[in-house]
Short mmCIF file of N, CA and C in Angstrom, two decimals:
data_model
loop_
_atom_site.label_atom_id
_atom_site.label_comp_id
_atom_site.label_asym_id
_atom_site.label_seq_id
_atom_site.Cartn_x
_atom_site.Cartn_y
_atom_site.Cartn_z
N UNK A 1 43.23 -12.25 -28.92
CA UNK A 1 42.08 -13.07 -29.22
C UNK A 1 41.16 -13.09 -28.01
N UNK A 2 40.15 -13.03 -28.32
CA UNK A 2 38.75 -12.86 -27.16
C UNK A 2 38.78 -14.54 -26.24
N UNK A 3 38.22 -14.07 -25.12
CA UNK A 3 38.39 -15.58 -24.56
C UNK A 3 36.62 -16.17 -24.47
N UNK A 4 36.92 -17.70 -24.66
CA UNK A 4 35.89 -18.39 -25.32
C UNK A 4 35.01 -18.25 -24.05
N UNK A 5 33.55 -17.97 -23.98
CA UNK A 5 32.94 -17.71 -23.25
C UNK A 5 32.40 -19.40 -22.96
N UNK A 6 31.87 -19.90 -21.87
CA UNK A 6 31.54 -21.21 -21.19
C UNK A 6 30.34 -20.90 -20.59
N UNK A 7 30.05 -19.67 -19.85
CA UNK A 7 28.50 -19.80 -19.00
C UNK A 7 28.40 -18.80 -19.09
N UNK A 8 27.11 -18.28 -18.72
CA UNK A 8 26.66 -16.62 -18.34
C UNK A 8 25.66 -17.40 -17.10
N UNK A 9 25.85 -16.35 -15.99
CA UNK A 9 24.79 -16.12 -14.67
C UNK A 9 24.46 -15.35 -14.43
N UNK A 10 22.67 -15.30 -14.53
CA UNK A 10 22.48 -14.11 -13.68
C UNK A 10 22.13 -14.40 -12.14
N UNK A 11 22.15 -13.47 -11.11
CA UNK A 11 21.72 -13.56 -9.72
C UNK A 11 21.63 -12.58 -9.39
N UNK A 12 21.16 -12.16 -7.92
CA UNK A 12 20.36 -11.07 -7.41
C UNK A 12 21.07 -11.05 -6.17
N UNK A 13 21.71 -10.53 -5.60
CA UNK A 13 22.28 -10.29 -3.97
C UNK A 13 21.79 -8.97 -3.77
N UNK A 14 22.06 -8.80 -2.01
CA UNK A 14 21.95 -7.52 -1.75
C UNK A 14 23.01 -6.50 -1.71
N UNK A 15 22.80 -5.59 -2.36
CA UNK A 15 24.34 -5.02 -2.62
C UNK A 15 25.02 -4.49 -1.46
N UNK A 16 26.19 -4.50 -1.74
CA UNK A 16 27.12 -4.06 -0.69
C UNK A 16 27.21 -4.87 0.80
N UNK A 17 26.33 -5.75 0.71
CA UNK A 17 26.55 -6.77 1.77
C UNK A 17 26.33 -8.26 1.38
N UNK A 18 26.32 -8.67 0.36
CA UNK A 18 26.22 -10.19 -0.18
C UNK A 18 26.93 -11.02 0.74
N UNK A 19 26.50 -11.97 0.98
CA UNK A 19 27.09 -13.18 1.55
C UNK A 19 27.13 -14.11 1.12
N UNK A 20 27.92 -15.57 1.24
CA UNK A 20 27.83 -16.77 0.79
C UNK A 20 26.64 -17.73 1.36
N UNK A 21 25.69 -17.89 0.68
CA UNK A 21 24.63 -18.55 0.73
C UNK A 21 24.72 -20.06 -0.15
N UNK A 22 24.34 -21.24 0.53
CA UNK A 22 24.10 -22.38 -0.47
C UNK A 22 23.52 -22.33 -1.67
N UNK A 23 22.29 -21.23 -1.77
CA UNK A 23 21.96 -21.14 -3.36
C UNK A 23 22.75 -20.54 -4.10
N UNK A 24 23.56 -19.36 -3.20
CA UNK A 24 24.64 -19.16 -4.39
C UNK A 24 26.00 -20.06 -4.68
N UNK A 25 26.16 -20.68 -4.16
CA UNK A 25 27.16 -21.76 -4.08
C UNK A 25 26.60 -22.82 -4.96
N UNK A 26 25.33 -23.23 -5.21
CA UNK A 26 25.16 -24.13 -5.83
C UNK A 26 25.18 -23.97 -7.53
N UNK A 27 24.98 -22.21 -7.92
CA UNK A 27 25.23 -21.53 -9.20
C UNK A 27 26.76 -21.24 -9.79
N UNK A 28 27.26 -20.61 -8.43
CA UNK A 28 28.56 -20.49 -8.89
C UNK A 28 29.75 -21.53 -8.05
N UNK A 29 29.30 -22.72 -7.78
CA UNK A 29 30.44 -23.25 -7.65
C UNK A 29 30.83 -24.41 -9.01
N UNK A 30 29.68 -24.84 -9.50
CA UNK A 30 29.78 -25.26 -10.39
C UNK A 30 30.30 -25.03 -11.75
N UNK A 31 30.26 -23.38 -11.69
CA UNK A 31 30.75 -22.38 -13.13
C UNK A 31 32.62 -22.70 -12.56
N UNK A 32 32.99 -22.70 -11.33
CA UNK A 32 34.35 -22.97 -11.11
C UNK A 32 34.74 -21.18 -11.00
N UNK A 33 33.52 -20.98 -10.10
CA UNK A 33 34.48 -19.34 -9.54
C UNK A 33 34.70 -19.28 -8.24
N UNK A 34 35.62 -18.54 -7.85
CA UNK A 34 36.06 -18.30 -6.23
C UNK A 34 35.19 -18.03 -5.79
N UNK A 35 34.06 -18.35 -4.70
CA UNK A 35 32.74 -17.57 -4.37
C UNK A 35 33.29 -17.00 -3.45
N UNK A 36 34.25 -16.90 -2.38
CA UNK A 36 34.74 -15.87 -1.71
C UNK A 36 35.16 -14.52 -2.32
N UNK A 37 35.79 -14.92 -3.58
CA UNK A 37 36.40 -13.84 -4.06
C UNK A 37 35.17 -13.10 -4.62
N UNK A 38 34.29 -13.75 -5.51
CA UNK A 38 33.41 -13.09 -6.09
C UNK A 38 32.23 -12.10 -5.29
N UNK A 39 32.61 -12.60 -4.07
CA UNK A 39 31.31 -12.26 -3.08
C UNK A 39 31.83 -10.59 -2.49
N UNK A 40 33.09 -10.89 -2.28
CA UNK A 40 34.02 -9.82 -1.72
C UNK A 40 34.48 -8.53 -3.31
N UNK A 41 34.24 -9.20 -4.21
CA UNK A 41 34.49 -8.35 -5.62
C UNK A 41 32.88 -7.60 -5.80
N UNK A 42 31.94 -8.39 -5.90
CA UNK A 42 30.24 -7.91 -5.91
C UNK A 42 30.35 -6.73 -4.44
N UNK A 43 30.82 -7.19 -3.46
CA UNK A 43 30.47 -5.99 -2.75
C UNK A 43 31.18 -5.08 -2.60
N UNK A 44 32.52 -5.01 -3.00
CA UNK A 44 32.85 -3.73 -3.04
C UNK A 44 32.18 -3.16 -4.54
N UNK A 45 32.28 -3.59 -5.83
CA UNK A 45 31.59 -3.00 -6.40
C UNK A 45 29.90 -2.59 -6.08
N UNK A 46 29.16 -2.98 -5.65
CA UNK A 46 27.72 -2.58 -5.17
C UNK A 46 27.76 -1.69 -4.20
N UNK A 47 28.61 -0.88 -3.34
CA UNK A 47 28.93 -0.71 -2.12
C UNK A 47 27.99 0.43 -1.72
N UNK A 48 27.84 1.34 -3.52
CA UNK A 48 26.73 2.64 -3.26
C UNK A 48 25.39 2.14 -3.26
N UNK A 49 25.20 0.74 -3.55
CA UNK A 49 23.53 0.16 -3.92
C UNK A 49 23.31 -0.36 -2.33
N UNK A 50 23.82 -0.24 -1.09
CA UNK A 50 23.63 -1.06 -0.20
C UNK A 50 22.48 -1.26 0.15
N UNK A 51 21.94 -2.12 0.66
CA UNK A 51 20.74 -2.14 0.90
C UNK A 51 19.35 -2.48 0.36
N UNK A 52 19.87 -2.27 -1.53
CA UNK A 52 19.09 -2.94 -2.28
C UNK A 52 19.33 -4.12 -3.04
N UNK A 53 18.37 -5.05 -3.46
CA UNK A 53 18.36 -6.03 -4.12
C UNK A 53 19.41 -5.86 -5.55
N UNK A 54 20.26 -6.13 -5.85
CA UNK A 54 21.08 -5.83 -7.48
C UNK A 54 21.24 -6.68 -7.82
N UNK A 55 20.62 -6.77 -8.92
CA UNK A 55 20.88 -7.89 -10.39
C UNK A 55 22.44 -8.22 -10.68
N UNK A 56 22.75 -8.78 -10.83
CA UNK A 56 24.41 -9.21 -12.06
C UNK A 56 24.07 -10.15 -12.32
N UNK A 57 25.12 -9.81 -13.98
CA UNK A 57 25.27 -10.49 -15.04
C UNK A 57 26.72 -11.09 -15.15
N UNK A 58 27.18 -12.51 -15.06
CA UNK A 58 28.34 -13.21 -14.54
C UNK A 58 28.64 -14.07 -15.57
N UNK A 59 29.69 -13.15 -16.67
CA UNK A 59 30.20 -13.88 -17.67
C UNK A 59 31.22 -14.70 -17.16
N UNK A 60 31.15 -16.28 -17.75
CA UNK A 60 32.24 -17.13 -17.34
C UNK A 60 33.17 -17.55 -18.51
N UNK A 61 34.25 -17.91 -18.20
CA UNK A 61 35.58 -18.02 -19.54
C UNK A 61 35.74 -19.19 -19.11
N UNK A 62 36.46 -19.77 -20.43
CA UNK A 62 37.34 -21.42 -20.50
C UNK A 62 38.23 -21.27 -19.22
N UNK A 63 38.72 -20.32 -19.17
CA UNK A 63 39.75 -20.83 -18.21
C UNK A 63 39.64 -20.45 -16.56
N UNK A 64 37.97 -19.95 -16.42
CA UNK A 64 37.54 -19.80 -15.18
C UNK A 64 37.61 -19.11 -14.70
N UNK A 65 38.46 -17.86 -15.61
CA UNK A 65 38.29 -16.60 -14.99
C UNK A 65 36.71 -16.05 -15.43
N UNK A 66 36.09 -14.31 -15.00
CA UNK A 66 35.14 -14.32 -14.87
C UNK A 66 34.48 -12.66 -14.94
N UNK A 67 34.11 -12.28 -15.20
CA UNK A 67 33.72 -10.84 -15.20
C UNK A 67 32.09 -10.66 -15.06
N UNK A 68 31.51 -9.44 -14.05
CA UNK A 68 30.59 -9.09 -13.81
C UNK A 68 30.09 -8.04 -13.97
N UNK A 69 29.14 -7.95 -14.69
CA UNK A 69 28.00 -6.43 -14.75
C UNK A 69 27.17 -6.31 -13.79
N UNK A 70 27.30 -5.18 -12.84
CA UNK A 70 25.53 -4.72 -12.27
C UNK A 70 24.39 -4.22 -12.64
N UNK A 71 23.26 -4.81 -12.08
CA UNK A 71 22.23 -4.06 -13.47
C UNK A 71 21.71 -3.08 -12.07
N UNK A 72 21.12 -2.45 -12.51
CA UNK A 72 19.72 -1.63 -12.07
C UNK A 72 18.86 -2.45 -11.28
N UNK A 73 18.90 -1.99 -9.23
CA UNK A 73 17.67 -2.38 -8.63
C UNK A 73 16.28 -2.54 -9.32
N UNK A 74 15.35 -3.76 -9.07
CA UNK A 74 14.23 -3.73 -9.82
C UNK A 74 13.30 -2.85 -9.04
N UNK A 75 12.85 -1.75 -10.20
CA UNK A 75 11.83 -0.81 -9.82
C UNK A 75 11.04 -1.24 -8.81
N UNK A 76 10.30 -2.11 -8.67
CA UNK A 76 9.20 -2.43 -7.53
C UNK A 76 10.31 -2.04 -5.80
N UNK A 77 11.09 -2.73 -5.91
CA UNK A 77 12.20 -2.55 -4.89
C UNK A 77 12.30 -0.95 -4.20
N UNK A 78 12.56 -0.26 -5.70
CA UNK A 78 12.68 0.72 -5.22
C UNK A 78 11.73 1.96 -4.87
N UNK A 79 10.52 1.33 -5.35
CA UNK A 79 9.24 1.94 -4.85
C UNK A 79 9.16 1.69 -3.72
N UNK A 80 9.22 0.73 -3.33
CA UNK A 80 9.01 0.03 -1.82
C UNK A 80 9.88 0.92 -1.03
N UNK A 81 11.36 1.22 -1.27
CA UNK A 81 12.35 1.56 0.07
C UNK A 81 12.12 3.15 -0.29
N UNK A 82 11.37 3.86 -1.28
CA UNK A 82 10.95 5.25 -1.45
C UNK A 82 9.79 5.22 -0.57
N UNK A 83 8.91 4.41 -0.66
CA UNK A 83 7.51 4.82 -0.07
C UNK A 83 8.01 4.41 1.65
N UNK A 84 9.22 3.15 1.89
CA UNK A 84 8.86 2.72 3.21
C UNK A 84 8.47 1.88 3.70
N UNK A 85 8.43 0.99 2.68
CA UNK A 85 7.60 -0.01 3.26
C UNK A 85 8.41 -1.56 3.42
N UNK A 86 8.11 -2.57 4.24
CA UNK A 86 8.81 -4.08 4.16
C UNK A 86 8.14 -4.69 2.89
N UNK A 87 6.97 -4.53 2.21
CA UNK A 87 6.73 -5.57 1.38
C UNK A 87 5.44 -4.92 0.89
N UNK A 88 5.10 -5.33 -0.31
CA UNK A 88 4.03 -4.94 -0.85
C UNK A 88 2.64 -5.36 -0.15
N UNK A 89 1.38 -4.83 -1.13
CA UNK A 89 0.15 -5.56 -0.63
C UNK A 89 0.23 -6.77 -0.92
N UNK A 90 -1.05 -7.26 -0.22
CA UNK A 90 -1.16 -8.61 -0.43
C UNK A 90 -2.12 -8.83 -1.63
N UNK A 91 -3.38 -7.64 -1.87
CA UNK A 91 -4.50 -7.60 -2.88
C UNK A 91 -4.07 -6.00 -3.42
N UNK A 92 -3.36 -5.84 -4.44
CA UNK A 92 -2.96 -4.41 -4.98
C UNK A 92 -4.63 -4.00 -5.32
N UNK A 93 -5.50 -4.52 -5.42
CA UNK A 93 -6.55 -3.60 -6.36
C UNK A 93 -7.19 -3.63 -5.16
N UNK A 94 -7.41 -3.70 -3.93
CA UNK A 94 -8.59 -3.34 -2.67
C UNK A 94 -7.51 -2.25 -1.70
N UNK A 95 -6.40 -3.39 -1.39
CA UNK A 95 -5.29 -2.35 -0.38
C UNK A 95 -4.29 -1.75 -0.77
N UNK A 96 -4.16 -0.24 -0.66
CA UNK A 96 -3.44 0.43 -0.40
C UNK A 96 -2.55 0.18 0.35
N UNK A 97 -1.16 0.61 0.51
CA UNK A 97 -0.42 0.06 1.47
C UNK A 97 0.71 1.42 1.49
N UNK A 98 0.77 2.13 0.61
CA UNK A 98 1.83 3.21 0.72
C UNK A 98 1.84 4.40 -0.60
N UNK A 99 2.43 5.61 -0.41
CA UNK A 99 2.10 6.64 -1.34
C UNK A 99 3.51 7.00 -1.46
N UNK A 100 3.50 7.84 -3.24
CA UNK A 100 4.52 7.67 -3.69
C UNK A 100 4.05 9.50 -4.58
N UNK A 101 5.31 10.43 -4.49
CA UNK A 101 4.72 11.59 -5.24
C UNK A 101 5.69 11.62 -6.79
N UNK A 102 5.05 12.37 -7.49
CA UNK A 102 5.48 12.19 -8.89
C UNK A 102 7.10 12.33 -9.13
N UNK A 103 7.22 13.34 -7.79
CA UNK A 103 8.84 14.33 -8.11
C UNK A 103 9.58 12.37 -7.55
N UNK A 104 9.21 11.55 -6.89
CA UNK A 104 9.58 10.78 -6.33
C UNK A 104 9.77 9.28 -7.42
N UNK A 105 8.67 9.66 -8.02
CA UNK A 105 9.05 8.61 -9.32
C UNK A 105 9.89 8.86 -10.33
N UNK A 106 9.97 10.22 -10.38
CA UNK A 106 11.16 10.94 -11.36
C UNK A 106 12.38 10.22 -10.77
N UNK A 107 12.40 10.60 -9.68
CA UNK A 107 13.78 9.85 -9.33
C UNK A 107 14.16 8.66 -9.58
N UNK A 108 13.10 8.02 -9.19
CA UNK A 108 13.23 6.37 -9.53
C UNK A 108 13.64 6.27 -10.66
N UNK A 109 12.92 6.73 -11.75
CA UNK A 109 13.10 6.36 -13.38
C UNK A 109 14.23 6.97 -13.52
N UNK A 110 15.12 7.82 -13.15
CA UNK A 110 16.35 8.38 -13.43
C UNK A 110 17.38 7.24 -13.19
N UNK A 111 17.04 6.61 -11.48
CA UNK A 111 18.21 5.75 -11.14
C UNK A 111 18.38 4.60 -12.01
N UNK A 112 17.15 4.34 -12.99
CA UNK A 112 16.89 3.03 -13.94
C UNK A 112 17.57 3.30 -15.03
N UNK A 113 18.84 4.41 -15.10
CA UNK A 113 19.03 4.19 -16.30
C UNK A 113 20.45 3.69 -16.72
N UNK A 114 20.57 3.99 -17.54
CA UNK A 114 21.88 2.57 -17.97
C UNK A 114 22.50 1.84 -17.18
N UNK A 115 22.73 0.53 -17.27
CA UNK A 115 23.54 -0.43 -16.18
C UNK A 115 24.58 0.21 -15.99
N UNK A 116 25.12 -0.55 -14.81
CA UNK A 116 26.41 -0.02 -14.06
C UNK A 116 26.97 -0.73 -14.09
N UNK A 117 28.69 -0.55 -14.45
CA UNK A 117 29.15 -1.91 -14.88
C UNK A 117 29.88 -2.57 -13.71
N UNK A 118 30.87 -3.61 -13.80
CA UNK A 118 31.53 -3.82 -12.43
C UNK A 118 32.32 -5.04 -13.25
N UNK A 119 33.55 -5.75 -12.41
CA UNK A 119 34.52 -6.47 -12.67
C UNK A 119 34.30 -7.34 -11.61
#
């Protein structure tokens, strides 16, 4: 028999190096998950995303156990660490701020494709 689902979370760490932060403590301590454990489970699973921002999806059970999906860095992200840059413009329609070639967006849209899963 399937176990009764209680919460879903999503959150955003940086992969392969997440740490315990009060905002994440204030999401998942309340769901009643190990945030040590979970923090140390998210980064070894993220371990090839290091460096970028990664989504998960943090199904929670009656009995507090817990399972996680990784999604796909958000595109803007990864325009940014393709082109080089710390942060976008401040006015996209006057400043320019960085260049990006087509073979380079191919890539991007490749890495966007189906989620990656994780435990």
């Amino acid at each position: 028999m399937a176990k009764k689902i209680t919460k879903k979370i999503k959150i955003i760490a940086s992969g392969g190096a997440a740490v315990l932060t009060p905002a994440m403590g204030q999401v998942l301590g309340p769901a009643g998950i190990n945030i040590g454990e979970f923090v140390k489970k998210f980064n070894e699973a993220s371990k090839e995303m290091r460096g970028d921002l990664v989504p998960a999806e943090i199904t929670v059970y009656e009995d507090r156990s817990y399972d996680f999906i990784l999604k796909t860095p958000p595109a803007a992200n990864l325009i940014m660490k393709t082109a080089g840059l710390a942060k976008g413009s401040g006015n996209p329609l006057t400043t320019k701020v960085g260049k990006i070639t087509a073979a380079q967006v191919k890539e991007i849209l490749e890495f966007q494709g189906p989620s990656r899963g994780g435990a």
